[in-house]
Amino acid sequence: MHIPIGPEESGCRRGCDPIKFALDLLAPDGSLPKALFVLAWAIGLVFLVGCSRQESASRPNILILMSDNHSWNHVGCYGDASVRTPNMDGVAAEGVRFTHAFCPAPSCTPARAAMLTGQDIWRLEEGANLWGTLPSRFTVYTDLLEEAGYLVGYEGKGWGPGSFEAGGWTRNPAGTRYGSFEEFYNELDRGQPFCYWFSSRDPHRPYRSEGAQEAGVDVESIHVPPYLPDIPEVRGDIADYYAEIEHFDAQVGEHLSLLSEFGETDGTVVIIASDNGWQMPRGLANLYDAGTRLPLIVSHPDEFPGGRVVDDFVSLADLAPTLLELAGLPIPSGVTAKSLLPVLRSDQSGQVDPERSFVVTARERHAFVRKGGAGYPGRALRTRDFLYVRNYAPDLWPAGDPPLYGDVDAHMLHYPSPTKIFLLQRRDDPETAPMFELAFSKRPAEELYDLAKDPHQMANVASNPSYESARERLAAQLRQHLESTGDPREVGGEMKWEGGQYFKESDMTPEPSPEAIEALGLDERYSYLE
């Protein structure tokens, strides 16, 4: 009798049955010497364990740890010496750290919608807006994983803010909501793979009162970018933001400890990322790096060679096809993003995939901050050398209508915003006026920034004759990408995000805080309704 000795020879694969295997060894009359029966049973058990391990390896667990409004360069392993992030730094040391990761949109709701669907925001109808909805006809990777047997859950924001019910969903597109990782894990069946998304509140404003003091952040060591005034109020504001990041880093550590306690470390892909850039002038809701460039760290030492720093241009939307491919599932035809697995499985650093040489980002309506709820449509192409921005409505205020400029910082000046208030108070001061202009004033239809000379993207050279060739080339490249992915801004068609419902009515008639009213001479109430 020939007894198979390995899973390949036996044909053992997902779904193999060791009992059936043992019974197959019986003689036609059902007899079998006791010793051989025991041997057959033991071999079957070995195959069961082998199949279980094989299945686990091909269907890894997924743990996503996401911060909120957190720029790429404010993590220790990204070169910031003022913020202490030992847990993120530790994951980066054994994983893959991406230096050019970007969000699809510098706004929570559309960035998260693109992450879940793997599609550009202009393909998601009302899903392109903050505080909007996402039509349920769009496929999300969370549902596909769940259908394939994963336990899927999230904690915190997940998709949003907005109304998923208005889009026809019975639950948040991120999956079933849980109060904690422990609660989620307790529902896991033996051997079942899981996908859990912890979506932190940090470092979203408002920041904790006295946060920097309590955390012991060294205010004097902070680097203040040149588009912000280097004064104590701003340094203190950034320090409070750093304290929030350190709090998120502690949450990362807590989840990693639980993962170890559960015995799931080896079989789990850990992803650390933000949803968009920091909540400062020129940051959140802007297509500059301060609004779109993210930290992204991925670790799975059993499969992804670690200790690498990768310079490829990648998008948060790339996570959807990546996770589906990891689970062995087909990628839906509507996905426009690309799986990161070839890069992650490589042993190279630097530029791994030569085709990942640019990224396209976009924005439509962020907050409800203009008359009638108008958005501020824009698209941007980011390469190694340049940032090219196309503003489709240069007659509108990019930061929101004055005097609140609600797309910057605290939408309606309803909670503390020291940096924004300082710029508004000193808009006419010679030293501060240029920074006020960069943050709040109207912008031309085209912007172009030479990143070698201007890494903070402050000097628009789009009208400079010396850059005419670069401007034309980048504009054509952006247009080609938008046309190939069906952007109505370029190819025509319905733009359902325009006039899409905004599901936070209080924002439409904002009431600034008493402190902001006193500091800036504001009215007690404004209205953006027609």
Coordinates of C-alpha atoms in Angstrom, one line a residue:
M1 CA 0.0 0.0 0.0
H2 CA 1.3 3.5 -0.9
I3 CA 0.7 6.0 1.9
P4 CA 1.1 9.7 0.8
I5 CA 3.6 11.5 3.0
G6 CA 3.0 15.2 2.3
P7 CA 0.3 17.7 1.5
E8 CA 1.4 18.0 -2.1
E9 CA 1.4 14.2 -2.7
S10 CA -1.9 13.7 -0.8
G11 CA -3.6 16.5 -2.6
C12 CA -4.3 18.1 0.8
R13 CA -5.5 21.7 0.4
R14 CA -8.0 24.1 2.0
G15 CA -11.0 22.0 2.8
C16 CA -9.2 18.6 3.1
D17 CA -10.8 16.0 5.3
P18 CA -8.4 13.8 7.4
I19 CA -11.2 11.5 8.4
K20 CA -12.1 10.8 4.8
F21 CA -8.4 10.2 4.1
A22 CA -8.2 7.6 6.9
L23 CA -11.4 5.9 5.7
D24 CA -9.9 5.7 2.2
L25 CA -7.2 3.4 3.6
L26 CA -9.8 0.8 4.6
A27 CA -10.0 -2.4 2.5
P28 CA -13.1 -2.8 0.4
D29 CA -14.7 -4.9 3.2
G30 CA -14.0 -2.1 5.6
S31 CA -11.4 -4.0 7.5
L32 CA -8.0 -2.6 8.5
P33 CA -5.5 -3.8 11.1
K34 CA -5.7 -1.7 14.2
A35 CA -2.1 -0.5 13.9
L36 CA -2.7 0.7 10.4
F37 CA -5.9 2.4 11.4
V38 CA -4.1 4.3 14.2
L39 CA -1.4 5.2 11.7
A40 CA -3.9 6.4 9.2
W41 CA -5.7 8.5 11.9
A42 CA -2.4 10.0 13.0
I43 CA -1.4 10.9 9.4
G44 CA -4.8 12.4 8.8
L45 CA -4.4 14.5 12.0
V46 CA -1.0 15.7 10.7
F47 CA -2.5 16.7 7.4
L48 CA -5.3 18.6 9.3
V49 CA -2.7 20.6 11.2
G50 CA -0.8 21.2 8.0
C51 CA -3.8 22.3 6.1
S52 CA -4.8 24.6 8.9
R53 CA -1.4 26.2 8.9
Q54 CA -1.4 26.4 5.1
E55 CA -4.8 28.1 5.2
S56 CA -3.6 30.5 7.9
A57 CA -0.5 31.4 5.9
S58 CA -2.5 32.1 2.8
R59 CA -5.2 34.1 4.6
P60 CA -3.4 36.3 7.1
N61 CA -5.1 38.4 9.7
I62 CA -5.2 42.1 9.1
L63 CA -4.9 44.8 11.8
I64 CA -5.2 48.4 10.6
L65 CA -4.2 51.1 13.1
M66 CA -5.2 54.5 11.8
S67 CA -4.6 58.0 13.2
D68 CA -6.7 61.0 12.2
N69 CA -5.3 64.2 10.6
H70 CA -1.7 63.2 11.0
S71 CA 1.0 64.3 8.5
W72 CA 3.7 61.9 7.4
N73 CA 6.7 63.8 8.8
H74 CA 5.5 63.8 12.4
V75 CA 6.7 60.4 13.5
G76 CA 10.1 59.5 14.9
C77 CA 11.0 57.1 12.2
Y78 CA 10.2 59.7 9.6
G79 CA 12.8 62.0 11.1
D80 CA 10.9 64.1 13.7
A81 CA 13.1 64.3 16.8
S82 CA 10.5 66.2 18.9
V83 CA 7.7 63.6 18.9
R84 CA 8.2 60.3 20.7
T85 CA 6.7 57.3 18.8
P86 CA 8.5 54.2 19.9
N87 CA 5.8 51.8 18.9
M88 CA 5.4 53.0 15.4
D89 CA 9.2 53.2 15.1
G90 CA 9.4 49.6 16.2
V91 CA 7.0 48.4 13.6
A92 CA 8.8 50.3 10.9
A93 CA 12.1 48.8 12.0
E94 CA 10.8 45.3 11.2
G95 CA 8.5 46.3 8.4
V96 CA 8.2 48.5 5.3
R97 CA 8.1 52.2 5.7
F98 CA 6.7 54.2 2.7
T99 CA 8.1 57.7 2.3
H100 CA 5.7 58.8 -0.4
A101 CA 2.3 57.6 0.7
F102 CA -0.7 59.9 0.0
C103 CA -4.4 60.0 0.7
P104 CA -6.8 60.0 -2.2
A105 CA -8.4 63.2 -0.8
P106 CA -7.4 65.5 2.1
S107 CA -10.7 65.0 3.8
C108 CA -11.8 62.1 6.1
T109 CA -14.9 60.8 4.5
P110 CA -13.7 60.6 0.8
A111 CA -10.3 59.4 1.9
R112 CA -11.8 56.5 3.8
A113 CA -14.3 55.8 1.0
A114 CA -11.4 55.5 -1.5
M115 CA -9.5 53.2 0.9
L116 CA -12.5 50.9 1.3
T117 CA -13.4 50.7 -2.4
G118 CA -10.0 51.1 -4.0
Q119 CA -11.4 53.8 -6.3
D120 CA -10.6 57.4 -7.0
I121 CA -13.1 59.8 -5.3
W122 CA -14.5 61.2 -8.5
R123 CA -15.9 57.7 -9.2
L124 CA -17.8 57.5 -5.9
E125 CA -20.6 60.0 -6.6
E126 CA -21.7 61.5 -3.2
G127 CA -18.8 59.6 -1.6
A128 CA -16.5 62.4 -2.7
N129 CA -17.8 64.7 0.0
L130 CA -17.1 65.1 3.7
W131 CA -20.3 64.5 5.8
G132 CA -21.9 62.9 2.8
T133 CA -22.8 59.3 2.0
L134 CA -21.5 56.4 0.0
P135 CA -23.9 54.7 -2.4
S136 CA -24.1 51.0 -1.4
R137 CA -23.6 49.9 -5.0
F138 CA -19.9 50.4 -4.5
T139 CA -18.1 47.3 -3.4
V140 CA -15.9 47.5 -0.3
Y141 CA -13.1 45.2 0.6
T142 CA -14.6 44.6 4.1
D143 CA -17.7 43.0 2.7
L144 CA -15.7 40.8 0.3
L145 CA -13.4 39.6 3.2
E146 CA -16.5 38.8 5.3
E147 CA -18.1 36.8 2.5
A148 CA -14.9 34.9 2.3
G149 CA -15.0 33.9 5.9
Y150 CA -13.1 36.7 7.7
L151 CA -14.5 38.2 10.9
V152 CA -14.5 41.9 10.0
G153 CA -14.9 44.8 12.4
Y154 CA -13.9 48.3 13.2
E155 CA -13.6 50.7 16.2
G156 CA -13.9 54.5 16.1
K157 CA -14.8 56.4 12.9
G158 CA -14.4 53.7 10.2
W159 CA -16.0 55.2 7.2
G160 CA -17.2 58.7 7.9
P161 CA -18.3 61.1 9.1
G162 CA -21.6 61.0 7.2
S163 CA -24.8 58.9 6.9
F164 CA -24.2 55.4 5.6
E165 CA -28.0 54.8 5.9
A166 CA -28.6 57.4 3.2
G167 CA -26.5 55.4 0.9
G168 CA -28.5 52.3 1.4
W169 CA -26.2 50.5 3.9
T170 CA -27.5 48.8 7.0
R171 CA -24.2 49.3 8.8
N172 CA -21.0 51.3 8.4
P173 CA -19.1 50.2 5.2
A174 CA -16.1 49.5 7.5
G175 CA -18.0 46.5 8.9
T176 CA -19.5 45.7 12.3
R177 CA -18.6 48.2 15.0
Y178 CA -16.9 47.1 18.3
G179 CA -16.0 48.8 21.5
S180 CA -12.6 47.3 21.7
F181 CA -10.2 44.8 20.1
E182 CA -10.8 42.4 22.9
E183 CA -14.6 42.5 22.3
F184 CA -14.0 41.8 18.7
Y185 CA -11.5 39.0 19.2
N186 CA -13.9 37.2 21.6
E187 CA -16.3 36.6 18.7
L188 CA -13.6 35.0 16.6
D189 CA -14.2 31.3 15.7
R190 CA -11.2 28.9 16.1
G191 CA -8.9 29.3 13.0
Q192 CA -11.0 32.1 11.5
P193 CA -9.0 34.9 10.0
F194 CA -9.9 38.5 11.0
C195 CA -9.7 42.0 9.7
Y196 CA -9.9 44.7 12.4
W197 CA -9.6 48.5 11.8
F198 CA -8.9 50.6 14.9
S199 CA -9.6 54.2 13.8
S200 CA -8.3 56.5 16.5
R201 CA -9.6 60.0 17.3
D202 CA -6.0 61.3 17.7
P203 CA -4.6 63.7 16.7
H204 CA -7.8 65.3 15.4
R205 CA -8.7 68.6 17.0
P206 CA -9.7 69.8 19.6
Y207 CA -6.5 68.8 21.4
R208 CA -6.4 67.9 25.0
S209 CA -6.1 70.9 27.3
E210 CA -2.5 71.0 28.7
G211 CA -1.7 68.0 26.6
A212 CA 1.8 69.0 25.7
Q213 CA 2.6 69.9 29.3
E214 CA 1.3 66.6 30.6
A215 CA 3.2 64.7 27.9
G216 CA 6.4 66.6 28.5
V217 CA 6.8 67.7 24.8
D218 CA 9.9 69.8 24.3
V219 CA 8.3 73.0 22.8
E220 CA 11.7 74.5 21.9
S221 CA 12.9 71.6 19.8
I222 CA 9.9 71.7 17.5
H223 CA 10.4 72.5 13.8
V224 CA 7.9 75.1 12.7
P225 CA 7.3 74.9 8.9
P226 CA 7.9 78.2 7.0
Y227 CA 4.2 78.6 6.0
L228 CA 3.4 79.1 9.7
P229 CA 4.7 81.9 12.1
D230 CA 7.4 80.7 14.5
I231 CA 5.9 82.2 17.7
P232 CA 5.0 80.7 21.1
E233 CA 1.3 80.3 20.3
V234 CA 2.1 78.2 17.2
R235 CA 4.8 76.2 18.9
G236 CA 2.3 75.4 21.8
D237 CA -0.3 74.4 19.3
I238 CA 2.1 72.0 17.5
A239 CA 3.2 70.7 20.9
D240 CA -0.4 69.8 21.8
Y241 CA -0.7 68.1 18.4
Y242 CA 2.4 66.1 19.2
A243 CA 1.0 65.0 22.5
E244 CA -2.0 63.6 20.6
I245 CA 0.3 61.7 18.3
E246 CA 2.1 60.2 21.3
H247 CA -1.3 59.1 22.6
F248 CA -2.0 57.4 19.3
D249 CA 1.4 55.7 19.5
A250 CA 0.5 54.4 22.9
Q251 CA -2.7 53.0 21.4
V252 CA -0.6 51.3 18.7
G253 CA 1.4 49.7 21.5
E254 CA -1.7 48.5 23.3
H255 CA -3.0 46.8 20.2
L256 CA 0.3 45.2 19.4
S257 CA 0.5 43.8 23.0
L258 CA -3.0 42.4 22.7
L259 CA -2.1 40.8 19.4
S260 CA 0.8 39.1 21.1
E261 CA -1.4 38.1 24.1
F262 CA -3.8 36.5 21.6
G263 CA -1.0 34.6 20.0
E264 CA -1.7 36.2 16.6
T265 CA 1.5 38.2 16.0
D266 CA 3.1 35.9 13.5
G267 CA -0.1 35.5 11.3
T268 CA -1.1 39.1 11.2
V269 CA -0.3 41.9 8.8
V270 CA -0.1 45.2 10.7
I271 CA -0.8 48.4 8.8
I272 CA -0.2 51.8 10.4
A273 CA -1.5 54.9 8.5
S274 CA -3.2 58.2 8.8
D275 CA -6.3 59.3 6.8
N276 CA -5.0 62.8 5.8
G277 CA -2.6 65.5 6.8
W278 CA -2.5 67.7 9.9
Q279 CA -5.2 70.1 10.9
M280 CA -3.3 73.3 10.3
P281 CA -3.4 76.1 7.7
R282 CA -2.2 74.6 4.3
G283 CA -2.9 71.2 5.8
L284 CA -6.2 69.4 6.0
A285 CA -8.5 70.0 3.0
N286 CA -5.6 71.2 0.8
L287 CA -3.9 69.4 -2.0
Y288 CA -0.4 70.3 -0.8
D289 CA 1.8 67.7 1.0
A290 CA 0.7 69.0 4.4
G291 CA -2.8 67.9 3.6
T292 CA -2.2 64.7 1.5
R293 CA 1.0 63.0 2.5
L294 CA 0.8 60.3 5.1
P295 CA 2.8 58.0 7.3
L296 CA 2.3 54.4 6.1
I297 CA 4.0 51.4 7.7
V298 CA 3.3 47.8 6.8
S299 CA 4.7 44.8 8.7
H300 CA 4.4 41.0 8.2
P301 CA 7.8 39.6 8.9
D302 CA 6.9 36.1 7.8
E303 CA 6.2 37.2 4.3
F304 CA 7.4 40.8 3.8
P305 CA 11.1 41.4 4.0
G306 CA 11.5 44.0 6.7
G307 CA 13.7 46.9 7.7
R308 CA 13.1 48.6 4.4
V309 CA 12.3 52.1 3.4
V310 CA 10.4 52.4 0.1
D311 CA 10.1 55.5 -2.0
D312 CA 7.4 54.4 -4.4
F313 CA 4.4 56.7 -4.7
V314 CA 1.5 54.9 -3.1
S315 CA -2.1 55.8 -2.1
L316 CA -4.3 54.8 0.8
A317 CA -6.7 53.5 -1.9
D318 CA -4.1 50.9 -2.7
L319 CA -5.0 49.1 0.5
A320 CA -8.2 47.7 -0.9
P321 CA -6.6 45.6 -3.7
T322 CA -3.7 44.8 -1.5
L323 CA -5.9 43.2 1.3
L324 CA -8.0 41.4 -1.2
E325 CA -5.0 39.9 -2.9
L326 CA -3.5 38.9 0.5
A327 CA -6.7 37.0 1.2
G328 CA -6.6 35.3 -2.2
L329 CA -9.7 37.1 -3.5
P330 CA -10.2 38.6 -7.0
I331 CA -10.1 42.4 -7.3
P332 CA -13.3 43.9 -8.5
S333 CA -13.2 45.4 -12.0
G334 CA -14.1 48.9 -10.8
V335 CA -10.9 49.2 -8.7
T336 CA -8.5 51.9 -10.0
A337 CA -5.9 51.5 -7.3
K338 CA -3.0 48.9 -7.5
S339 CA -2.0 46.2 -5.0
L340 CA 1.1 46.9 -3.0
L341 CA 2.0 43.2 -2.7
P342 CA 4.7 43.2 -5.4
V343 CA 6.4 46.0 -3.5
L344 CA 5.8 44.5 -0.1
R345 CA 7.1 41.0 -1.1
S346 CA 10.2 42.5 -2.7
D347 CA 13.5 42.6 -0.8
Q348 CA 14.4 46.0 -2.3
S349 CA 14.5 49.5 -0.8
G350 CA 14.2 52.9 -2.5
Q351 CA 12.2 52.9 -5.7
V352 CA 10.9 49.3 -6.2
D353 CA 8.3 49.6 -8.9
P354 CA 9.4 52.2 -11.6
E355 CA 5.8 52.7 -12.6
R356 CA 4.9 54.1 -9.2
S357 CA 6.4 57.5 -10.1
F358 CA 3.5 59.7 -9.3
V359 CA 0.2 59.9 -7.4
V360 CA -3.0 61.8 -8.1
T361 CA -5.1 63.4 -5.3
A362 CA -8.4 65.2 -5.4
R363 CA -10.9 67.3 -3.4
E364 CA -14.5 68.3 -3.8
R365 CA -16.5 69.6 -0.8
H366 CA -14.9 69.4 2.6
A367 CA -17.0 71.3 5.2
F368 CA -20.1 73.3 4.5
V369 CA -18.3 76.6 4.4
R370 CA -19.5 78.5 1.3
K371 CA -22.9 79.9 0.3
G372 CA -25.2 77.1 -0.7
G373 CA -22.7 74.5 0.4
A374 CA -20.4 74.8 -2.7
G375 CA -17.3 72.7 -2.6
Y376 CA -13.8 73.7 -3.9
P377 CA -13.0 71.2 -6.7
G378 CA -9.3 70.5 -7.4
R379 CA -7.0 67.8 -8.6
A380 CA -3.3 67.4 -8.1
L381 CA -0.4 65.4 -9.6
R382 CA 2.6 64.8 -7.4
T383 CA 5.9 63.5 -8.8
R384 CA 9.4 63.4 -7.3
D385 CA 10.2 66.8 -8.7
F386 CA 6.9 68.7 -8.9
L387 CA 3.5 69.3 -7.5
Y388 CA 0.9 70.4 -10.1
V389 CA -2.5 71.6 -8.9
R390 CA -5.6 72.2 -11.0
N391 CA -8.2 74.4 -9.3
Y392 CA -11.5 74.2 -11.2
A393 CA -13.2 77.1 -9.4
P394 CA -10.6 79.8 -8.7
D395 CA -13.3 82.4 -8.1
L396 CA -14.2 80.6 -4.8
W397 CA -12.4 80.9 -1.5
P398 CA -10.3 77.7 -1.1
A399 CA -10.4 77.9 2.7
G400 CA -14.1 78.7 2.9
D401 CA -15.9 82.1 2.9
P402 CA -14.6 84.8 5.1
P403 CA -14.5 85.6 7.9
L404 CA -14.6 82.1 9.3
Y405 CA -12.6 80.3 6.5
G406 CA -14.1 77.1 7.7
D407 CA -12.1 74.6 5.7
V408 CA -9.0 75.5 7.8
D409 CA -8.4 74.1 11.2
A410 CA -11.6 74.3 13.4
H411 CA -14.3 74.5 10.8
M412 CA -16.4 77.2 12.5
L413 CA -13.9 78.5 15.1
H414 CA -16.1 76.7 17.6
Y415 CA -13.1 75.2 19.4
P416 CA -9.5 76.4 20.2
S417 CA -7.5 77.1 17.1
P418 CA -4.5 79.1 18.2
T419 CA -2.5 79.1 14.9
K420 CA -5.5 80.0 12.8
I421 CA -6.6 82.8 15.1
F422 CA -3.1 84.2 15.2
L423 CA -3.0 84.4 11.4
L424 CA -6.5 86.0 11.2
Q425 CA -5.6 88.6 13.9
R426 CA -2.4 89.6 12.1
R427 CA -3.4 89.3 8.5
D428 CA -2.1 92.9 7.8
D429 CA 1.2 92.5 9.6
P430 CA 4.1 92.6 7.1
E431 CA 5.6 89.4 8.5
T432 CA 2.4 87.5 8.8
A433 CA 0.5 88.7 5.7
P434 CA 2.2 86.3 3.3
M435 CA 1.3 83.3 5.5
F436 CA -2.3 84.6 5.7
E437 CA -2.4 84.8 1.9
L438 CA -1.1 81.2 1.5
A439 CA -3.6 79.8 3.9
F440 CA -6.8 81.8 3.1
S441 CA -6.7 83.8 -0.1
K442 CA -8.0 82.8 -3.5
R443 CA -5.8 80.8 -5.8
P444 CA -5.2 80.7 -9.6
A445 CA -6.5 77.9 -11.8
E446 CA -3.1 76.3 -11.9
E447 CA -0.4 75.9 -9.3
L448 CA 3.1 74.5 -9.8
Y449 CA 5.8 73.9 -7.2
D450 CA 9.4 73.0 -7.8
L451 CA 10.0 70.6 -4.9
A452 CA 13.8 70.7 -5.1
K453 CA 13.8 74.5 -4.4
D454 CA 10.5 74.7 -2.6
P455 CA 9.7 71.5 -0.6
H456 CA 7.0 73.3 1.5
Q457 CA 5.2 74.4 -1.8
M458 CA 4.9 78.1 -1.1
A459 CA 6.2 79.7 -4.4
N460 CA 3.8 79.0 -7.3
V461 CA 5.8 79.0 -10.5
A462 CA 2.9 78.0 -12.9
S463 CA 3.2 81.4 -14.7
N464 CA 7.0 81.5 -14.8
P465 CA 8.1 81.0 -18.4
S466 CA 11.1 78.9 -17.3
Y467 CA 8.6 76.2 -16.1
E468 CA 6.3 76.3 -19.1
S469 CA 7.4 73.0 -20.5
A470 CA 7.1 71.3 -17.1
R471 CA 3.7 72.8 -16.5
E472 CA 2.4 71.6 -19.9
R473 CA 3.8 68.1 -19.4
L474 CA 2.3 67.7 -15.9
A475 CA -1.1 69.2 -16.9
A476 CA -1.2 66.6 -19.8
Q477 CA -0.2 63.8 -17.5
L478 CA -2.9 64.7 -15.0
R479 CA -5.5 65.1 -17.7
Q480 CA -4.7 61.7 -19.2
H481 CA -5.1 60.0 -15.8
L482 CA -8.4 61.7 -15.1
E483 CA -9.7 60.9 -18.5
S484 CA -8.7 57.2 -18.3
T485 CA -10.5 56.9 -14.9
G486 CA -13.6 58.7 -16.0
D487 CA -13.4 61.9 -14.0
P488 CA -16.5 64.0 -14.9
R489 CA -14.4 67.1 -14.3
E490 CA -12.5 66.2 -17.5
V491 CA -14.8 63.9 -19.5
G492 CA -18.2 65.4 -18.6
G493 CA -21.1 63.7 -17.0
E494 CA -23.1 63.9 -13.8
M495 CA -21.2 65.1 -10.7
K496 CA -23.5 63.8 -7.9
W497 CA -21.3 65.2 -5.2
E498 CA -22.4 68.7 -6.2
G499 CA -25.4 69.5 -4.2
G500 CA -25.1 66.2 -2.3
Q501 CA -26.7 66.3 1.1
Y502 CA -24.5 67.4 4.1
F503 CA -25.4 65.4 7.2
K504 CA -24.4 67.9 9.9
E505 CA -26.9 70.7 9.9
S506 CA -25.3 72.7 12.7
D507 CA -22.3 73.5 10.3
M508 CA -24.7 75.3 8.0
T509 CA -25.3 78.1 10.5
P510 CA -22.1 78.2 12.5
E511 CA -21.7 79.8 15.9
P512 CA -18.1 80.7 16.7
S513 CA -16.8 80.3 20.3
P514 CA -17.0 83.3 22.7
E515 CA -13.2 83.3 22.6
A516 CA -13.0 83.5 18.8
I517 CA -15.8 86.2 18.8
E518 CA -13.8 88.3 21.2
A519 CA -10.4 87.8 19.5
L520 CA -11.7 88.5 15.9
G521 CA -14.7 90.7 16.4
L522 CA -17.0 88.1 14.9
D523 CA -20.8 87.8 14.9
E524 CA -22.4 85.3 17.1
R525 CA -23.9 83.4 14.2
Y526 CA -23.4 83.0 10.4
S527 CA -25.3 81.3 7.7
Y528 CA -24.1 79.5 4.5
L529 CA -27.6 78.7 3.4
E530 CA -28.9 80.4 0.2

